[in-house]
PDB file of C-alpha atoms in Angstrom:
ATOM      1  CA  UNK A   1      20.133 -10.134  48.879  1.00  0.00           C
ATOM      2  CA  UNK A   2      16.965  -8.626  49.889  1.00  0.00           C
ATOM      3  CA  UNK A   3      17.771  -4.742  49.773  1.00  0.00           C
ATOM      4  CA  UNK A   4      21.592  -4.933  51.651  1.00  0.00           C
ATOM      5  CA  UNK A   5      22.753  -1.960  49.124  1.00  0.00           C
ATOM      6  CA  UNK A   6      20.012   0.349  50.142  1.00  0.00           C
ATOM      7  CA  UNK A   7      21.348   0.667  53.977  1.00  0.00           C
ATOM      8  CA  UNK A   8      23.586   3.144  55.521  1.00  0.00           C
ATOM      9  CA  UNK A   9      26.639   1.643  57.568  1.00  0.00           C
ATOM     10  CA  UNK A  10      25.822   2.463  61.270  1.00  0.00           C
ATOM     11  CA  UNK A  11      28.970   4.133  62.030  1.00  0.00           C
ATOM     12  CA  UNK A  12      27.907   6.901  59.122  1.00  0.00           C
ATOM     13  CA  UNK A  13      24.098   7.414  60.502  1.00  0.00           C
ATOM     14  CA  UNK A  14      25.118  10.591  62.888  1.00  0.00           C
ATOM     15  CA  UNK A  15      26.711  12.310  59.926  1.00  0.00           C
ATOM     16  CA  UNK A  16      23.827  11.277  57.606  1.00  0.00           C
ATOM     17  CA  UNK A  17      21.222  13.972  56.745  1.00  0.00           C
ATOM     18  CA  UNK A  18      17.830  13.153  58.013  1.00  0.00           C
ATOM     19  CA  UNK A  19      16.217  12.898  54.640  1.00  0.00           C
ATOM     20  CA  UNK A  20      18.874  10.476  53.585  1.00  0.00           C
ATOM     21  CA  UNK A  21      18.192   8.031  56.189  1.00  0.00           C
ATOM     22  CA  UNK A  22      14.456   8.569  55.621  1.00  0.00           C
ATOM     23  CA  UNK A  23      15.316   7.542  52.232  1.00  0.00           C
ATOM     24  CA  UNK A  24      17.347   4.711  53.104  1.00  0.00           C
ATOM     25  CA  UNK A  25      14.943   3.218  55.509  1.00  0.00           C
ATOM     26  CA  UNK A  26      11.958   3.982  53.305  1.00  0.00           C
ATOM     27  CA  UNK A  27      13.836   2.144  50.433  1.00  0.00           C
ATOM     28  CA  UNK A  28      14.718  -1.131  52.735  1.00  0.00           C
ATOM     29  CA  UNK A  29      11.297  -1.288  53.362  1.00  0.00           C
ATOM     30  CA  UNK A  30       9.822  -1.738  50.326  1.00  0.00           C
ATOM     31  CA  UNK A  31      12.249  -4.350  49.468  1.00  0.00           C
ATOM     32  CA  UNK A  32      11.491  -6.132  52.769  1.00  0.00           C
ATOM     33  CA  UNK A  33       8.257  -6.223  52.086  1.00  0.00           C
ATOM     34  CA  UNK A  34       8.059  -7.646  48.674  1.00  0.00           C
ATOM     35  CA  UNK A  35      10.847 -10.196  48.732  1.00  0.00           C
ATOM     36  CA  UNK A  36      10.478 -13.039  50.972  1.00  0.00           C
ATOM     37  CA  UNK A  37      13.074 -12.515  53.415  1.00  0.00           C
ATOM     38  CA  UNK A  38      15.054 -15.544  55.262  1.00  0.00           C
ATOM     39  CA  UNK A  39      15.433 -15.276  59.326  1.00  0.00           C
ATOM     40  CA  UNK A  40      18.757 -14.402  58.857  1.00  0.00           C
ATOM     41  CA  UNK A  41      17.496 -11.311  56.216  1.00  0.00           C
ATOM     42  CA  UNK A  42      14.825 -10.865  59.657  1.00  0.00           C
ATOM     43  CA  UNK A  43      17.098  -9.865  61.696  1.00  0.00           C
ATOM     44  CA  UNK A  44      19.593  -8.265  59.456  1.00  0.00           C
ATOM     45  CA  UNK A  45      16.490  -5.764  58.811  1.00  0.00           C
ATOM     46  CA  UNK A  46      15.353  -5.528  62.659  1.00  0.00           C
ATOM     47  CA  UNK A  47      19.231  -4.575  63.621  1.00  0.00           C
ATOM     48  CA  UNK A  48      19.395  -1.900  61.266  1.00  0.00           C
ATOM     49  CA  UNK A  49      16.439  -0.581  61.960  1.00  0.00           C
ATOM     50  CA  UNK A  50      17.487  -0.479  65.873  1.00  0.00           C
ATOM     51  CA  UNK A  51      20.745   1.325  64.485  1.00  0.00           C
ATOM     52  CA  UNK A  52      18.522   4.002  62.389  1.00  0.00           C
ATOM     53  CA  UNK A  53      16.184   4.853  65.740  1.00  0.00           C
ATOM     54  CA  UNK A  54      19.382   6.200  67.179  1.00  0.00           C
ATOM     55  CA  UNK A  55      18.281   9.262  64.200  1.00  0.00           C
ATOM     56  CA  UNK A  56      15.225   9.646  65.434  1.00  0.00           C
ATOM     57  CA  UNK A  57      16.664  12.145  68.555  1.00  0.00           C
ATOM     58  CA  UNK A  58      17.513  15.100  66.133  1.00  0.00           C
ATOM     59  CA  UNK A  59      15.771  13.273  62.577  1.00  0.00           C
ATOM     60  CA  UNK A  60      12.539  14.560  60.931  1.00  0.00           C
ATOM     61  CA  UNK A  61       8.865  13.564  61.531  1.00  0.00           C
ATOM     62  CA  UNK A  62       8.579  11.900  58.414  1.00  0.00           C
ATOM     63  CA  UNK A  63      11.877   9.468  59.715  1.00  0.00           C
ATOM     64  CA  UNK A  64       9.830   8.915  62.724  1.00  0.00           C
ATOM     65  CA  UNK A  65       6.873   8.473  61.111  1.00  0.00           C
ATOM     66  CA  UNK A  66       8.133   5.320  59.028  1.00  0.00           C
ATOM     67  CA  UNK A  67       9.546   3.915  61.905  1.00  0.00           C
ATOM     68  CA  UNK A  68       6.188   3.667  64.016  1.00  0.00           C
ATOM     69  CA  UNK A  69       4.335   2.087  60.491  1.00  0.00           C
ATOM     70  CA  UNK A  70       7.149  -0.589  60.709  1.00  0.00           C
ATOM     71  CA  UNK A  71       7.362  -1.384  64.358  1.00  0.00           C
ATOM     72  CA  UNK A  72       3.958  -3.170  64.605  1.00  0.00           C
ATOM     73  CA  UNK A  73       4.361  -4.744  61.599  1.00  0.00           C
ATOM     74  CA  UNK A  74       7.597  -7.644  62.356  1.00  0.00           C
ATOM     75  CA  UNK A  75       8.416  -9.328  61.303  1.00  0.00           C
ATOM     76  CA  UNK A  76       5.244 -10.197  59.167  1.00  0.00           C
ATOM     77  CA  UNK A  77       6.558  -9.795  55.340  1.00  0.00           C
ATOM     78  CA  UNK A  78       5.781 -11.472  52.108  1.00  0.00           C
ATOM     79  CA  UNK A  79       2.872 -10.862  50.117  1.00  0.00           C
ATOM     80  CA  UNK A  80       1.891  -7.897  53.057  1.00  0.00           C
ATOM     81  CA  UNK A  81       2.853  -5.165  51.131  1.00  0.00           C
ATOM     82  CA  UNK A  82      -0.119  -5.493  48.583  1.00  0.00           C
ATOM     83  CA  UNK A  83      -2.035  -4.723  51.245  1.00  0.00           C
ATOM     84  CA  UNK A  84      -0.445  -2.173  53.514  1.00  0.00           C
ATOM     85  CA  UNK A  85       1.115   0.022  50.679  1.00  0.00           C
ATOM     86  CA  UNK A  86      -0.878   3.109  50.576  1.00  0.00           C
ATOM     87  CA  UNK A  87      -0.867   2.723  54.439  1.00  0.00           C
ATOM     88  CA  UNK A  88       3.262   2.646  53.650  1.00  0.00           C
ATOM     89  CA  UNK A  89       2.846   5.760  51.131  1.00  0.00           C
ATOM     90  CA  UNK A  90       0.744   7.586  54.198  1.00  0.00           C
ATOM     91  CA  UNK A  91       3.344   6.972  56.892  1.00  0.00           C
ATOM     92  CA  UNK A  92       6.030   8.380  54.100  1.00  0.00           C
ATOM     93  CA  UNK A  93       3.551  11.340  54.244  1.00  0.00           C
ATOM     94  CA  UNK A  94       3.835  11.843  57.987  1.00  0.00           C
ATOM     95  CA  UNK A  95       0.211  13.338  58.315  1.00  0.00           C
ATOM     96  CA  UNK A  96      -0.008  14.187  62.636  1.00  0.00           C
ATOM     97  CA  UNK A  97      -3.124  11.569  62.770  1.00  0.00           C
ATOM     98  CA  UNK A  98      -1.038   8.820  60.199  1.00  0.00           C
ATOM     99  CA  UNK A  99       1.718   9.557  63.144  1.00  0.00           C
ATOM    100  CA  UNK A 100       0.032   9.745  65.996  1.00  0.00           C
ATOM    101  CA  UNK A 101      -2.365   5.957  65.427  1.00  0.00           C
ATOM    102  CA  UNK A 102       0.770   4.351  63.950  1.00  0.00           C
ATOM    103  CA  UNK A 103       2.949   6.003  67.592  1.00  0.00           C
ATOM    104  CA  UNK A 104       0.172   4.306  69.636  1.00  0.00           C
ATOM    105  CA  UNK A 105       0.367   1.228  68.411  1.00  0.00           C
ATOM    106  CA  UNK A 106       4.320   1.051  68.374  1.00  0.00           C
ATOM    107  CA  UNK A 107       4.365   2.460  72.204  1.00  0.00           C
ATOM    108  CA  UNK A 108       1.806  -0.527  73.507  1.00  0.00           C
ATOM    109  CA  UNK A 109       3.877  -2.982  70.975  1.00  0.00           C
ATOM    110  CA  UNK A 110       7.498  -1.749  72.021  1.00  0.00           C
ATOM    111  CA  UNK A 111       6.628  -0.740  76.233  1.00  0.00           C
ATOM    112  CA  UNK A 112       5.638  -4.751  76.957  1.00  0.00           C
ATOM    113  CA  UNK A 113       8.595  -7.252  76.896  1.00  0.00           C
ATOM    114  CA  UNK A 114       8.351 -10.117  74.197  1.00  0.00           C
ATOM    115  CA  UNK A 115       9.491 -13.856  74.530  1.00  0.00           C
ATOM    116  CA  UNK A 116      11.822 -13.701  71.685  1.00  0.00           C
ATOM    117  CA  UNK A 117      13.780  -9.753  70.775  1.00  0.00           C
ATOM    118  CA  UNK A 118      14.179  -9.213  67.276  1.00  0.00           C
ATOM    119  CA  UNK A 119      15.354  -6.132  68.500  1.00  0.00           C
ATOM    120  CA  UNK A 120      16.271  -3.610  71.061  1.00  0.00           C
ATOM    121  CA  UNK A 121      12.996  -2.908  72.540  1.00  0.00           C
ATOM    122  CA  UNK A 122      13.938  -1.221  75.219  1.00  0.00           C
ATOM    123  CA  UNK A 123      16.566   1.006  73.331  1.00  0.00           C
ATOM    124  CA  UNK A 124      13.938   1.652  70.500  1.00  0.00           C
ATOM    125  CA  UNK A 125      11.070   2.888  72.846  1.00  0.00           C
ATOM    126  CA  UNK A 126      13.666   5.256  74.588  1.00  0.00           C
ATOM    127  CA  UNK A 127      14.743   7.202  71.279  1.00  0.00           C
ATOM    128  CA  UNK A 128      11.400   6.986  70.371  1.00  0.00           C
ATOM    129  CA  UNK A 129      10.006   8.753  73.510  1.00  0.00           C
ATOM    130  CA  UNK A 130      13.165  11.338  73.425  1.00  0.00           C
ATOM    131  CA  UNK A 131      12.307  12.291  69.443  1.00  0.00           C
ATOM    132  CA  UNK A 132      11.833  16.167  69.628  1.00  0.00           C
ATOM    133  CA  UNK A 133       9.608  15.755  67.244  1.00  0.00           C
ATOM    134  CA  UNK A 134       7.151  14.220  69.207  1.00  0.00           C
ATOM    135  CA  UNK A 135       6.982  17.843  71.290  1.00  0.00           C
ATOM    136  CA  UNK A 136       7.085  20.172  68.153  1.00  0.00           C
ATOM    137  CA  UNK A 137       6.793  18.372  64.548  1.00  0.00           C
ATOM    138  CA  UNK A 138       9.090  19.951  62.013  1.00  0.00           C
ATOM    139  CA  UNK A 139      10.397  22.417  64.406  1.00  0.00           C
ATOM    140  CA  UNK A 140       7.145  23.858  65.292  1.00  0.00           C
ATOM    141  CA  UNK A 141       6.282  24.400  61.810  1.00  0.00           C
ATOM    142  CA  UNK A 142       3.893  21.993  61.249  1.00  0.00           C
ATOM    143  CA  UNK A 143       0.300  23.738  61.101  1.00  0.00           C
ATOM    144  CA  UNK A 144      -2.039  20.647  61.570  1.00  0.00           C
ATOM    145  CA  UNK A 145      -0.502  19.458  65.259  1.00  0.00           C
ATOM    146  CA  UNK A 146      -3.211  20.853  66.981  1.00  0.00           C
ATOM    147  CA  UNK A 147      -4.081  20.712  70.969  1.00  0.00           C
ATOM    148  CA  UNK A 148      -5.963  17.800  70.752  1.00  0.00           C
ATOM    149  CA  UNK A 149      -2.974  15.814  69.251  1.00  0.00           C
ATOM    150  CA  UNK A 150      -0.977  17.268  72.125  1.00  0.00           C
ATOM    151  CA  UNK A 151      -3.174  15.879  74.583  1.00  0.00           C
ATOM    152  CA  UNK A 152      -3.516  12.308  72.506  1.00  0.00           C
ATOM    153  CA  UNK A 153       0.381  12.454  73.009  1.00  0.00           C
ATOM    154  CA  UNK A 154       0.162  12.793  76.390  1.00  0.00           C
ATOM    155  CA  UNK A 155      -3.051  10.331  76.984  1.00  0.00           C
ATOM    156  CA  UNK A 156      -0.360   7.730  75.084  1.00  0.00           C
ATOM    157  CA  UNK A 157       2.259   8.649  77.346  1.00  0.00           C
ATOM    158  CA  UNK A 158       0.786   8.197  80.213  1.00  0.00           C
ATOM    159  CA  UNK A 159       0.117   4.549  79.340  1.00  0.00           C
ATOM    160  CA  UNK A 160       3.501   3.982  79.109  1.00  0.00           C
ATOM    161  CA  UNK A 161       4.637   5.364  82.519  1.00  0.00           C
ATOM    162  CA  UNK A 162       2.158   3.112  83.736  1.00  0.00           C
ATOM    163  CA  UNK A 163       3.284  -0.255  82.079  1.00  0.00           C
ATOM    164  CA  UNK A 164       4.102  -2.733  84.587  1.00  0.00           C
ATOM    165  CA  UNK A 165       7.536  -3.783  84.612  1.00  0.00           C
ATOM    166  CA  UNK A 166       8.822  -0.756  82.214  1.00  0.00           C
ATOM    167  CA  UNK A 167      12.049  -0.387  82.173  1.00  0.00           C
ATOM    168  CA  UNK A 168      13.684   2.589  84.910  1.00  0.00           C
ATOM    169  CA  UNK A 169      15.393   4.377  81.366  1.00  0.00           C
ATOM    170  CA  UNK A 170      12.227   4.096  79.341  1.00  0.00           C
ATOM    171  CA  UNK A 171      10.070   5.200  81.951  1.00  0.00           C
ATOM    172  CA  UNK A 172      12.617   8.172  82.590  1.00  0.00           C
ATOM    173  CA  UNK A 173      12.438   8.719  79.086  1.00  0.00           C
ATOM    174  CA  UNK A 174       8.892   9.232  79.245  1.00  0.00           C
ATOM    175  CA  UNK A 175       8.274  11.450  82.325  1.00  0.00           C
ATOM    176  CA  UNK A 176      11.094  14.100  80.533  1.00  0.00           C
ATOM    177  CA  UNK A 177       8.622  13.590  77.576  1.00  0.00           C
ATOM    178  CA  UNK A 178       5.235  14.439  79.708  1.00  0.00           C
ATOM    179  CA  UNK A 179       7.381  17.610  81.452  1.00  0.00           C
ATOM    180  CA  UNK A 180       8.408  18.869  77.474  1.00  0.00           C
ATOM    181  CA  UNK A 181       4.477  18.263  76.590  1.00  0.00           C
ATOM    182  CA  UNK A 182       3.029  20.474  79.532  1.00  0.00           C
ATOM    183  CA  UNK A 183       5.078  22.929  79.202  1.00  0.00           C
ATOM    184  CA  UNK A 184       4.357  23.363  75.373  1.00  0.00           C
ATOM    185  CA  UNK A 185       0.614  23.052  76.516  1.00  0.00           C
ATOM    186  CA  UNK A 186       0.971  25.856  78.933  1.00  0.00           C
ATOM    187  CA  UNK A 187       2.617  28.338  76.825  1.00  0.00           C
ATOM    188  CA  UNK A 188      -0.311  27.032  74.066  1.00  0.00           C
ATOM    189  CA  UNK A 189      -3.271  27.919  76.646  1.00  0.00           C
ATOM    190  CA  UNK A 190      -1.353  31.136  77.896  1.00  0.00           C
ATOM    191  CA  UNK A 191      -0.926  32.320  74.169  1.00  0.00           C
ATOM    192  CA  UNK A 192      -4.476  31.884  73.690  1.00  0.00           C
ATOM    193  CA  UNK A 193      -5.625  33.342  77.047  1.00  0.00           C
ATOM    194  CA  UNK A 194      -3.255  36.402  76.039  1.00  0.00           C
ATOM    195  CA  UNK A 195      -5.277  36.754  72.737  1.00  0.00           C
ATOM    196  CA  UNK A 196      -8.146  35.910  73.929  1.00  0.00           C
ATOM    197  CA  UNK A 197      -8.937  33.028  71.831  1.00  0.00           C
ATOM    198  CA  UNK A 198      -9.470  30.537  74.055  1.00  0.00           C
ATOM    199  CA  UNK A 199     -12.766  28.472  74.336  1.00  0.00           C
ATOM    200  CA  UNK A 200     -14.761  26.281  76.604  1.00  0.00           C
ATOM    201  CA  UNK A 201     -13.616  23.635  74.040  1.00  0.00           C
ATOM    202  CA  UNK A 202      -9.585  23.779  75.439  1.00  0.00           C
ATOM    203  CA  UNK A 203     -10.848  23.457  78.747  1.00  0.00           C
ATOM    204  CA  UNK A 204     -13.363  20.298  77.714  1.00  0.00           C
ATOM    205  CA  UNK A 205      -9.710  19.263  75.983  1.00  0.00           C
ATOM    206  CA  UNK A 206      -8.071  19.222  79.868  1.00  0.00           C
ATOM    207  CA  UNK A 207     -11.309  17.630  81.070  1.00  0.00           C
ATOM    208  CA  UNK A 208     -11.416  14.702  78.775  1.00  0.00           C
ATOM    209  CA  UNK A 209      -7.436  14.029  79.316  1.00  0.00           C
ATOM    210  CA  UNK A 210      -7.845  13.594  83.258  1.00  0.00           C
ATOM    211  CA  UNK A 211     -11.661  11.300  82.355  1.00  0.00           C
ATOM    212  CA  UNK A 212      -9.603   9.497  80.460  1.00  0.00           C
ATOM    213  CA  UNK A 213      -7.130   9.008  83.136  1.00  0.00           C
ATOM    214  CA  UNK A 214      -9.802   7.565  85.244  1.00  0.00           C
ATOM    215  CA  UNK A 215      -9.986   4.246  83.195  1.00  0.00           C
ATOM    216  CA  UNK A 216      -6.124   3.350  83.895  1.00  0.00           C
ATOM    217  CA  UNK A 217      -6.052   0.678  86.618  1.00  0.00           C
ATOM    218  CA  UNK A 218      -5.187   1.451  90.017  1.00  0.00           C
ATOM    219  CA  UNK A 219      -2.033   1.220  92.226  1.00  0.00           C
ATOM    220  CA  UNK A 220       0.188   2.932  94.230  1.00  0.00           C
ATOM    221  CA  UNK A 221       2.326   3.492  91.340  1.00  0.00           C
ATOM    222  CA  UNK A 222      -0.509   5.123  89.346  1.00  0.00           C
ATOM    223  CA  UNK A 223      -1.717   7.247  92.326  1.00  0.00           C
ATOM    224  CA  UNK A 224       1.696   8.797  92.611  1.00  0.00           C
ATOM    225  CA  UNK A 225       2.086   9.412  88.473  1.00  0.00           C
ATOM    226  CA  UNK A 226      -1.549  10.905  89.086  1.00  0.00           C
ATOM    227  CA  UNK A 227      -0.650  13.133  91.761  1.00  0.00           C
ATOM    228  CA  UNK A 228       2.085  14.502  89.574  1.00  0.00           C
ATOM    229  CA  UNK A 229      -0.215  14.761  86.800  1.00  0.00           C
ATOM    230  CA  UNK A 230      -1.954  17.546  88.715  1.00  0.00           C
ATOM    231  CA  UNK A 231       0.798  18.943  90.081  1.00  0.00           C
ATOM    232  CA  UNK A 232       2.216  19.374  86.653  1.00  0.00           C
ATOM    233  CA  UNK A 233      -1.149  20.966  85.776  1.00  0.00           C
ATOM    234  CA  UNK A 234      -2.361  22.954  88.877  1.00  0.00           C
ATOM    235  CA  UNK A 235      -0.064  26.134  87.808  1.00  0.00           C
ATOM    236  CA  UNK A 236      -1.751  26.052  84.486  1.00  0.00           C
ATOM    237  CA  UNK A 237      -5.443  25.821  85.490  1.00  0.00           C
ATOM    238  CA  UNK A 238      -5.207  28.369  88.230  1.00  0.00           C
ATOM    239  CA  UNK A 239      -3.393  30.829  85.749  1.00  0.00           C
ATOM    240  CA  UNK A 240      -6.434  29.916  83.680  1.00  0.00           C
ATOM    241  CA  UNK A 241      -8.405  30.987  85.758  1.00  0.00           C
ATOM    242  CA  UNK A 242      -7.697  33.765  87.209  1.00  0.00           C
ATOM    243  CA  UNK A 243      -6.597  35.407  83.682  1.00  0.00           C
ATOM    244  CA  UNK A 244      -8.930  37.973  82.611  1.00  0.00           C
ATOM    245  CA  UNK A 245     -11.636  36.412  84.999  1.00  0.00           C
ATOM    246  CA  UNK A 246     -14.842  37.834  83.360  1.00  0.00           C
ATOM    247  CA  UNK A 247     -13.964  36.078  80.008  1.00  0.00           C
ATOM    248  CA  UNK A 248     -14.984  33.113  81.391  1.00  0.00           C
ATOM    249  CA  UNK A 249     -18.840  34.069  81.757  1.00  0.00           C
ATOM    250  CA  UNK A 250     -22.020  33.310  80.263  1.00  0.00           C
ATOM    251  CA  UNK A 251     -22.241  30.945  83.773  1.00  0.00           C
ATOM    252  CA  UNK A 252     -21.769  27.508  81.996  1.00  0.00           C
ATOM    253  CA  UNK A 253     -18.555  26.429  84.545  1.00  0.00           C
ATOM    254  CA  UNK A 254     -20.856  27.689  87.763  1.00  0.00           C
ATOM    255  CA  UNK A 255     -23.695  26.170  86.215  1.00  0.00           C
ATOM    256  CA  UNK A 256     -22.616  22.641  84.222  1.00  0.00           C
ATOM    257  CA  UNK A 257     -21.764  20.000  87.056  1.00  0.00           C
ATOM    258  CA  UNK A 258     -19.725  18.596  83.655  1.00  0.00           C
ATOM    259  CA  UNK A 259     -17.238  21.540  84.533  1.00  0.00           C
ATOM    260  CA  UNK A 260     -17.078  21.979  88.206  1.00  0.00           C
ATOM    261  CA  UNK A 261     -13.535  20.175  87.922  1.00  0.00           C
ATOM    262  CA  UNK A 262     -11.816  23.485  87.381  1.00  0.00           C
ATOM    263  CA  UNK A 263     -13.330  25.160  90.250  1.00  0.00           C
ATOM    264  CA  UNK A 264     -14.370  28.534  88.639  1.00  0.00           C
ATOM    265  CA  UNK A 265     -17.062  29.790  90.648  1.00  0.00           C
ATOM    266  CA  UNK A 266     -17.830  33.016  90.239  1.00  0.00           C
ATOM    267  CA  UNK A 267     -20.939  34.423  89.179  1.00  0.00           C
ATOM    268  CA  UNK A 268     -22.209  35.545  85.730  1.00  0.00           C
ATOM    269  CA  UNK A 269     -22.671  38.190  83.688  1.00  0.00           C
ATOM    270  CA  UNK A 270     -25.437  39.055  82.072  1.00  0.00           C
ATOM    271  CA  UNK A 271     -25.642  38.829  77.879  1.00  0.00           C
ATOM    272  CA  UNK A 272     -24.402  42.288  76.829  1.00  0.00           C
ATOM    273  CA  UNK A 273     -22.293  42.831  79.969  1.00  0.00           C
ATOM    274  CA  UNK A 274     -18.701  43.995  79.471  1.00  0.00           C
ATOM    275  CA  UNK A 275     -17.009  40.378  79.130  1.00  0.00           C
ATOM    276  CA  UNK A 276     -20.458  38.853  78.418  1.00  0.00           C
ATOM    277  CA  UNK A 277     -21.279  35.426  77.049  1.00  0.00           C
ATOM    278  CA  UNK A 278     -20.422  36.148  72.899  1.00  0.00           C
ATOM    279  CA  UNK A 279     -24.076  35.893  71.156  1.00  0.00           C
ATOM    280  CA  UNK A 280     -22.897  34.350  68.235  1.00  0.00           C
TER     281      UNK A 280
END
């Protein structure tokens, strides 16, 4: 048997702790991996792992993490693991960049229908996209999820709102995710506003999510996710804005055409003025 011992029964994964089904999965993995498995062993492996995403909406990062390594990956096995197993030991590490390029690939993989289901697409993508974690790894513990990888969230997102034929659940699934993102992004900007450490370089961060926008295709269907986009966003660039006005001087938003986006026009100070551009 190619690992059978090393799985939990469904019926006991919602009393399971989180690190035991990490565990477990991690475990079945590795033993996936190095045995050649028979179809039958295939899809024995593929329905537990559909079982074990139903974790995922109250499990760890690291849980979620091993799931988006594996996802991409079936059902390739034998003589893979050589190969992949630091990129294995990584995903076991949950690092926010190991998580966030091994999400993106398991989002375009799991958001486009395939001839032949090994598993549960559909279902898989939805408890992926409703994972808490995704909003705040480790409870908001984690030190390293930074804005950027909030926005890289969201850019993936977005991508799969705007899948054709997605699923109405999935899709649902992944609006409630882009309304938990913003709304962690607004309290992150307003924090920083309050404290005054926010930069020209969080407002380049909205810039570049919205240019990046601009290369999705076009349709009525991506107009209207678009328009609530900047609806979503509006409240949070205006507050911007109009918080502590003259820290947002030294001239470079009147001045760079690169910024005129956020529609800050008003006039600067000079160096030294109360407010002033910072000289170092």
């Amino acid at each position: 048997a190619n690992g059978d011992g090393t799985w939990i029964p469904n019926h006991d994964i919602p009393a399971a702790s989180p690190i035991l089904i990490r565990l477990s999965l991690f475990s079945s993995t590795l033993a996936y991996f190095i045995y050649t498995p028979s179809q039958e062993e295939v899809q024995d492996f593929c329905e537990h792992l559909t079982a074990y995403s139903d974790a995922l909406r109250s499990a760890d990062w690291r849980l979620l993490s091993i799931v988006c390594w594996l996802i991409p990956r079936l059902p390739m096995a034998s003589h893979s693991l050589a190969r992949g197993l630091d990129s294995l030991r990584g995903a076991y590490a949950g690092s926010v960049d190991t998580v966030l390029k091994n999400l993106e690939k398991t989002l375009r993989t799991l958001a486009k229908p395939q001839e032949s289901e090994l598993f549960d697409r559909n279902l898989v993508l939805v408890n992926i996209l409703r994972c808490p974690n995704l909003i705040s790894p480790e409870g908001g513990t984690n030190p390293h999820f930074h804005m950027e990888h909030k926005f890289a969230l969201l850019q993936m997102n977005e991508k799969v709102i705007r899948t054709p034929d997605i699923s109405p659940r999935a899709a649902k699934a992944a609006r409630e995710l882009r309304m938990g993102v913003v709304a962690v992004l607004r309290t992150t900007y307003m924090n920083r506003a309050a404290t005054r450490e926010l930069t020209f370089n969080h407002l380049d961060l909205l810039k570049s999510f919205f240019d990046e926008l601009r290369g999705v295709e076009r349709s009525d269907v991506y107009l209207q996710e678009d328009a609530e986009l900047v609806r979503m966003f509006t409240p949070i660039i205006e507050e911007l804005l109009s918080y502590h006005p003259r820290r947002w001087t030294g001239g470079r938003i009147g001045r760079d055409p690169e910024l005129h986006w956020c529609r800050w026009q008003d006039s600067p100070l000079a160096p030294g003025e109360e407010g002033g551009v910072d000289q170092d």
